[in-house]
PDB file of C-alpha atoms in Angstrom:
ATOM      1  CA  UNK A   1     -18.032 -28.875  50.717  1.00 48.00           C
ATOM      2  CA  UNK A   2     -19.558 -26.873  53.555  1.00 46.00           C
ATOM      3  CA  UNK A   3     -16.138 -25.372  54.330  1.00 49.00           C
ATOM      4  CA  UNK A   4     -15.702 -24.357  50.690  1.00 47.00           C
ATOM      5  CA  UNK A   5     -19.118 -22.679  50.635  1.00 50.00           C
ATOM      6  CA  UNK A   6     -18.252 -20.649  53.731  1.00 53.00           C
ATOM      7  CA  UNK A   7     -14.660 -19.745  52.955  1.00 55.00           C
ATOM      8  CA  UNK A   8     -14.335 -19.528  49.199  1.00 55.00           C
ATOM      9  CA  UNK A   9     -17.064 -17.100  48.277  1.00 59.00           C
ATOM     10  CA  UNK A  10     -14.637 -14.319  47.459  1.00 60.00           C
ATOM     11  CA  UNK A  11     -15.318 -10.652  47.989  1.00 62.00           C
ATOM     12  CA  UNK A  12     -18.835  -9.357  47.495  1.00 62.00           C
ATOM     13  CA  UNK A  13     -19.453  -7.796  44.089  1.00 65.00           C
ATOM     14  CA  UNK A  14     -18.518  -4.121  43.926  1.00 78.00           C
ATOM     15  CA  UNK A  15     -21.384  -1.696  44.189  1.00 86.00           C
ATOM     16  CA  UNK A  16     -21.710   0.644  41.243  1.00 93.00           C
ATOM     17  CA  UNK A  17     -20.808   4.281  41.879  1.00 96.00           C
ATOM     18  CA  UNK A  18     -22.730   7.185  40.376  1.00 97.00           C
ATOM     19  CA  UNK A  19     -21.667  10.827  40.249  1.00 97.00           C
ATOM     20  CA  UNK A  20     -24.555  13.176  40.942  1.00 98.00           C
ATOM     21  CA  UNK A  21     -24.967  16.912  41.252  1.00 98.00           C
ATOM     22  CA  UNK A  22     -27.266  18.318  43.961  1.00 98.00           C
ATOM     23  CA  UNK A  23     -28.688  21.795  43.400  1.00 98.00           C
ATOM     24  CA  UNK A  24     -31.338  24.026  44.951  1.00 97.00           C
ATOM     25  CA  UNK A  25     -31.672  27.444  46.536  1.00 97.00           C
ATOM     26  CA  UNK A  26     -30.019  28.352  49.840  1.00 95.00           C
ATOM     27  CA  UNK A  27     -32.194  27.128  52.699  1.00 94.00           C
ATOM     28  CA  UNK A  28     -33.851  24.348  50.712  1.00 96.00           C
ATOM     29  CA  UNK A  29     -32.200  21.752  52.965  1.00 95.00           C
ATOM     30  CA  UNK A  30     -29.631  20.137  50.656  1.00 96.00           C
ATOM     31  CA  UNK A  31     -26.847  19.941  53.249  1.00 94.00           C
ATOM     32  CA  UNK A  32     -29.137  18.773  56.054  1.00 93.00           C
ATOM     33  CA  UNK A  33     -30.659  15.990  53.950  1.00 94.00           C
ATOM     34  CA  UNK A  34     -27.268  14.742  52.736  1.00 94.00           C
ATOM     35  CA  UNK A  35     -25.799  14.911  56.239  1.00 92.00           C
ATOM     36  CA  UNK A  36     -28.697  12.870  57.611  1.00 91.00           C
ATOM     37  CA  UNK A  37     -28.296  10.294  54.807  1.00 92.00           C
ATOM     38  CA  UNK A  38     -24.628   9.946  55.846  1.00 90.00           C
ATOM     39  CA  UNK A  39     -25.688   9.458  59.484  1.00 87.00           C
ATOM     40  CA  UNK A  40     -24.145  12.794  60.441  1.00 86.00           C
ATOM     41  CA  UNK A  41     -25.884  15.185  62.792  1.00 81.00           C
ATOM     42  CA  UNK A  42     -27.691  17.924  60.863  1.00 73.00           C
ATOM     43  CA  UNK A  43     -27.592  20.172  63.961  1.00 78.00           C
ATOM     44  CA  UNK A  44     -24.406  22.078  63.102  1.00 80.00           C
ATOM     45  CA  UNK A  45     -25.080  22.473  59.390  1.00 79.00           C
ATOM     46  CA  UNK A  46     -24.066  25.726  57.721  1.00 81.00           C
ATOM     47  CA  UNK A  47     -24.984  26.848  54.218  1.00 81.00           C
ATOM     48  CA  UNK A  48     -22.650  25.547  51.565  1.00 83.00           C
ATOM     49  CA  UNK A  49     -20.518  28.195  49.919  1.00 81.00           C
ATOM     50  CA  UNK A  50     -19.018  26.829  46.754  1.00 83.00           C
ATOM     51  CA  UNK A  51     -19.490  23.075  46.797  1.00 89.00           C
ATOM     52  CA  UNK A  52     -19.010  19.966  48.894  1.00 91.00           C
ATOM     53  CA  UNK A  53     -18.812  16.300  47.962  1.00 93.00           C
ATOM     54  CA  UNK A  54     -20.252  13.418  49.956  1.00 94.00           C
ATOM     55  CA  UNK A  55     -20.107   9.702  49.225  1.00 94.00           C
ATOM     56  CA  UNK A  56     -23.510   8.383  50.277  1.00 95.00           C
ATOM     57  CA  UNK A  57     -23.560   4.580  50.584  1.00 93.00           C
ATOM     58  CA  UNK A  58     -26.696   2.613  49.804  1.00 93.00           C
ATOM     59  CA  UNK A  59     -27.145  -1.148  49.795  1.00 90.00           C
ATOM     60  CA  UNK A  60     -26.951  -1.435  46.008  1.00 91.00           C
ATOM     61  CA  UNK A  61     -24.876   1.633  45.009  1.00 95.00           C
ATOM     62  CA  UNK A  62     -22.646   4.439  46.197  1.00 95.00           C
ATOM     63  CA  UNK A  63     -23.712   7.945  45.253  1.00 97.00           C
ATOM     64  CA  UNK A  64     -20.922  10.525  44.987  1.00 97.00           C
ATOM     65  CA  UNK A  65     -22.941  13.691  45.433  1.00 97.00           C
ATOM     66  CA  UNK A  66     -21.508  17.073  44.555  1.00 97.00           C
ATOM     67  CA  UNK A  67     -23.647  19.602  46.417  1.00 96.00           C
ATOM     68  CA  UNK A  68     -23.517  23.113  44.980  1.00 96.00           C
ATOM     69  CA  UNK A  69     -24.255  26.169  47.115  1.00 94.00           C
ATOM     70  CA  UNK A  70     -27.559  27.854  46.322  1.00 94.00           C
ATOM     71  CA  UNK A  71     -26.824  31.530  46.971  1.00 94.00           C
ATOM     72  CA  UNK A  72     -27.520  34.076  44.205  1.00 91.00           C
ATOM     73  CA  UNK A  73     -23.841  34.751  43.587  1.00 92.00           C
ATOM     74  CA  UNK A  74     -23.029  31.010  43.301  1.00 92.00           C
ATOM     75  CA  UNK A  75     -25.928  29.783  41.139  1.00 94.00           C
ATOM     76  CA  UNK A  76     -24.526  31.440  38.020  1.00 93.00           C
ATOM     77  CA  UNK A  77     -21.535  29.055  38.288  1.00 94.00           C
ATOM     78  CA  UNK A  78     -23.542  25.848  38.721  1.00 96.00           C
ATOM     79  CA  UNK A  79     -23.136  24.785  35.098  1.00 95.00           C
ATOM     80  CA  UNK A  80     -19.347  24.667  35.494  1.00 95.00           C
ATOM     81  CA  UNK A  81     -19.812  21.697  37.845  1.00 95.00           C
ATOM     82  CA  UNK A  82     -22.279  19.674  35.733  1.00 97.00           C
ATOM     83  CA  UNK A  83     -19.734  17.815  33.602  1.00 95.00           C
ATOM     84  CA  UNK A  84     -19.487  14.124  34.402  1.00 96.00           C
ATOM     85  CA  UNK A  85     -22.773  14.020  36.299  1.00 97.00           C
ATOM     86  CA  UNK A  86     -24.896  10.925  35.815  1.00 97.00           C
ATOM     87  CA  UNK A  87     -27.968  12.262  37.602  1.00 97.00           C
ATOM     88  CA  UNK A  88     -29.396  15.347  39.291  1.00 98.00           C
ATOM     89  CA  UNK A  89     -30.925  15.946  42.700  1.00 98.00           C
ATOM     90  CA  UNK A  90     -32.921  19.178  42.911  1.00 98.00           C
ATOM     91  CA  UNK A  91     -34.037  20.162  46.414  1.00 98.00           C
ATOM     92  CA  UNK A  92     -36.731  22.782  46.869  1.00 98.00           C
ATOM     93  CA  UNK A  93     -38.268  24.278  49.993  1.00 98.00           C
ATOM     94  CA  UNK A  94     -41.947  23.463  49.614  1.00 97.00           C
ATOM     95  CA  UNK A  95     -42.768  25.922  52.427  1.00 97.00           C
ATOM     96  CA  UNK A  96     -40.861  28.880  50.941  1.00 96.00           C
ATOM     97  CA  UNK A  97     -42.190  32.281  49.880  1.00 96.00           C
ATOM     98  CA  UNK A  98     -43.771  32.766  46.459  1.00 95.00           C
ATOM     99  CA  UNK A  99     -40.680  34.690  45.303  1.00 96.00           C
ATOM    100  CA  UNK A 100     -38.307  31.890  46.331  1.00 96.00           C
ATOM    101  CA  UNK A 101     -40.575  29.273  44.785  1.00 96.00           C
ATOM    102  CA  UNK A 102     -40.560  31.223  41.510  1.00 97.00           C
ATOM    103  CA  UNK A 103     -36.752  31.425  41.594  1.00 97.00           C
ATOM    104  CA  UNK A 104     -36.531  27.669  42.324  1.00 97.00           C
ATOM    105  CA  UNK A 105     -38.897  26.984  39.428  1.00 96.00           C
ATOM    106  CA  UNK A 106     -36.730  29.013  37.037  1.00 96.00           C
ATOM    107  CA  UNK A 107     -33.572  27.236  38.233  1.00 97.00           C
ATOM    108  CA  UNK A 108     -35.167  23.800  37.832  1.00 96.00           C
ATOM    109  CA  UNK A 109     -36.379  24.696  34.335  1.00 94.00           C
ATOM    110  CA  UNK A 110     -32.847  25.827  33.422  1.00 94.00           C
ATOM    111  CA  UNK A 111     -31.381  22.573  34.761  1.00 95.00           C
ATOM    112  CA  UNK A 112     -33.928  20.376  32.955  1.00 92.00           C
ATOM    113  CA  UNK A 113     -33.059  22.112  29.683  1.00 91.00           C
ATOM    114  CA  UNK A 114     -29.273  22.348  30.171  1.00 95.00           C
ATOM    115  CA  UNK A 115     -27.380  20.367  27.485  1.00 95.00           C
ATOM    116  CA  UNK A 116     -25.257  18.489  30.057  1.00 95.00           C
ATOM    117  CA  UNK A 117     -28.262  17.558  32.247  1.00 95.00           C
ATOM    118  CA  UNK A 118     -31.289  17.256  29.954  1.00 91.00           C
ATOM    119  CA  UNK A 119     -30.830  13.513  29.318  1.00 92.00           C
ATOM    120  CA  UNK A 120     -30.086  12.615  32.949  1.00 95.00           C
ATOM    121  CA  UNK A 121     -32.462  11.242  35.594  1.00 95.00           C
ATOM    122  CA  UNK A 122     -33.732  13.882  38.032  1.00 96.00           C
ATOM    123  CA  UNK A 123     -34.803  13.398  41.646  1.00 97.00           C
ATOM    124  CA  UNK A 124     -36.790  16.456  42.701  1.00 97.00           C
ATOM    125  CA  UNK A 125     -37.288  16.627  46.466  1.00 98.00           C
ATOM    126  CA  UNK A 126     -40.085  18.831  47.823  1.00 98.00           C
ATOM    127  CA  UNK A 127     -38.443  19.346  51.214  1.00 97.00           C
ATOM    128  CA  UNK A 128     -39.802  20.705  54.502  1.00 97.00           C
ATOM    129  CA  UNK A 129     -43.053  18.774  54.249  1.00 97.00           C
ATOM    130  CA  UNK A 130     -43.172  18.880  58.053  1.00 96.00           C
ATOM    131  CA  UNK A 131     -43.802  22.654  58.012  1.00 97.00           C
ATOM    132  CA  UNK A 132     -47.389  23.964  58.108  1.00 96.00           C
ATOM    133  CA  UNK A 133     -46.935  26.132  54.985  1.00 96.00           C
ATOM    134  CA  UNK A 134     -45.586  23.243  52.887  1.00 97.00           C
ATOM    135  CA  UNK A 135     -47.151  22.781  49.479  1.00 97.00           C
ATOM    136  CA  UNK A 136     -48.200  19.273  48.505  1.00 96.00           C
ATOM    137  CA  UNK A 137     -46.418  17.329  45.787  1.00 96.00           C
ATOM    138  CA  UNK A 138     -49.408  17.904  43.495  1.00 95.00           C
ATOM    139  CA  UNK A 139     -49.216  21.668  44.075  1.00 96.00           C
ATOM    140  CA  UNK A 140     -45.471  21.645  43.404  1.00 96.00           C
ATOM    141  CA  UNK A 141     -45.921  19.550  40.237  1.00 94.00           C
ATOM    142  CA  UNK A 142     -48.531  21.971  38.923  1.00 93.00           C
ATOM    143  CA  UNK A 143     -46.685  25.164  39.937  1.00 93.00           C
ATOM    144  CA  UNK A 144     -43.388  23.953  38.480  1.00 93.00           C
ATOM    145  CA  UNK A 145     -45.160  22.818  35.279  1.00 90.00           C
ATOM    146  CA  UNK A 146     -43.359  19.492  35.462  1.00 87.00           C
ATOM    147  CA  UNK A 147     -45.719  17.456  33.310  1.00 83.00           C
ATOM    148  CA  UNK A 148     -45.268  19.478  30.097  1.00 79.00           C
ATOM    149  CA  UNK A 149     -41.664  20.531  30.761  1.00 73.00           C
ATOM    150  CA  UNK A 150     -40.245  17.152  31.706  1.00 69.00           C
ATOM    151  CA  UNK A 151     -42.239  15.022  29.269  1.00 70.00           C
ATOM    152  CA  UNK A 152     -39.986  12.344  27.846  1.00 75.00           C
ATOM    153  CA  UNK A 153     -37.432  12.801  30.621  1.00 81.00           C
ATOM    154  CA  UNK A 154     -36.848  10.503  33.588  1.00 88.00           C
ATOM    155  CA  UNK A 155     -37.739  12.333  36.768  1.00 92.00           C
ATOM    156  CA  UNK A 156     -39.170  11.621  40.188  1.00 94.00           C
ATOM    157  CA  UNK A 157     -40.885  14.185  42.416  1.00 96.00           C
ATOM    158  CA  UNK A 158     -41.055  13.155  46.068  1.00 97.00           C
ATOM    159  CA  UNK A 159     -42.073  14.839  49.317  1.00 97.00           C
ATOM    160  CA  UNK A 160     -39.472  14.766  52.071  1.00 96.00           C
ATOM    161  CA  UNK A 161     -38.406  16.068  55.451  1.00 95.00           C
ATOM    162  CA  UNK A 162     -35.686  15.254  57.950  1.00 92.00           C
ATOM    163  CA  UNK A 163     -38.367  13.542  60.057  1.00 91.00           C
ATOM    164  CA  UNK A 164     -39.007  10.780  57.515  1.00 94.00           C
ATOM    165  CA  UNK A 165     -35.718   9.154  56.591  1.00 92.00           C
ATOM    166  CA  UNK A 166     -37.385   5.993  55.263  1.00 94.00           C
ATOM    167  CA  UNK A 167     -39.252   8.013  52.633  1.00 94.00           C
ATOM    168  CA  UNK A 168     -36.041   9.872  51.752  1.00 95.00           C
ATOM    169  CA  UNK A 169     -34.091   6.627  51.369  1.00 95.00           C
ATOM    170  CA  UNK A 170     -36.923   5.247  49.224  1.00 96.00           C
ATOM    171  CA  UNK A 171     -36.682   8.324  46.973  1.00 97.00           C
ATOM    172  CA  UNK A 172     -32.965   7.703  46.500  1.00 97.00           C
ATOM    173  CA  UNK A 173     -33.640   4.008  45.784  1.00 96.00           C
ATOM    174  CA  UNK A 174     -35.981   5.090  42.988  1.00 96.00           C
ATOM    175  CA  UNK A 175     -33.241   7.359  41.621  1.00 97.00           C
ATOM    176  CA  UNK A 176     -30.731   4.487  41.765  1.00 97.00           C
ATOM    177  CA  UNK A 177     -33.210   2.382  39.746  1.00 95.00           C
ATOM    178  CA  UNK A 178     -33.315   5.123  37.082  1.00 94.00           C
ATOM    179  CA  UNK A 179     -29.503   5.296  37.067  1.00 95.00           C
ATOM    180  CA  UNK A 180     -29.278   1.510  36.656  1.00 92.00           C
ATOM    181  CA  UNK A 181     -31.793   1.622  33.786  1.00 87.00           C
ATOM    182  CA  UNK A 182     -29.651   4.288  32.093  1.00 74.00           C
ATOM    183  CA  UNK A 183     -26.584   2.042  32.576  1.00 69.00           C
ATOM    184  CA  UNK A 184     -28.383  -0.899  30.948  1.00 63.00           C
ATOM    185  CA  UNK A 185     -29.476   1.279  28.006  1.00 64.00           C
ATOM    186  CA  UNK A 186     -25.861   2.362  27.439  1.00 58.00           C
ATOM    187  CA  UNK A 187     -24.736  -1.290  27.389  1.00 51.00           C
ATOM    188  CA  UNK A 188     -27.405  -2.210  24.800  1.00 47.00           C
ATOM    189  CA  UNK A 189     -26.396   0.573  22.391  1.00 44.00           C
TER     190      UNK A 189
END
């Protein structure tokens, strides 16, 4: 009986996989955060031109994250890469200039209202919290008008920096919970 318990368990259950899109302006820290989550060194990171895809393993899920470059000339093509996404990660530089923050706000508003994304869970990361000029989560929430704009949507706004990987992993765990809830809703329908 003991032998059977040890040897006949079978393979562990497969972890669900979710396809996500990661957007944000150039310099917001998308590539660095994803590299760090994959245990890669963020030291040699260069801005993404076009897109890159990373499979980010977590204990209870695998996130296939399509990171889209954030330069002006690339952002107009973002919507071509939204199809098939099950969730959205929006990274913003909370220590950026007023002009960049305004541009990020407009891009987030567009994403929240886009027909292919508007029903999906959003993880909004207020990055660079370790910088002196960083705005707090409350300031970001107010400036980005998230309460009225995202009412009725599933979204999480979290502070983050490369220095606090536990908080970043916790943010992604919350997103995975939203993705699992969406899965369960689809099964019930």
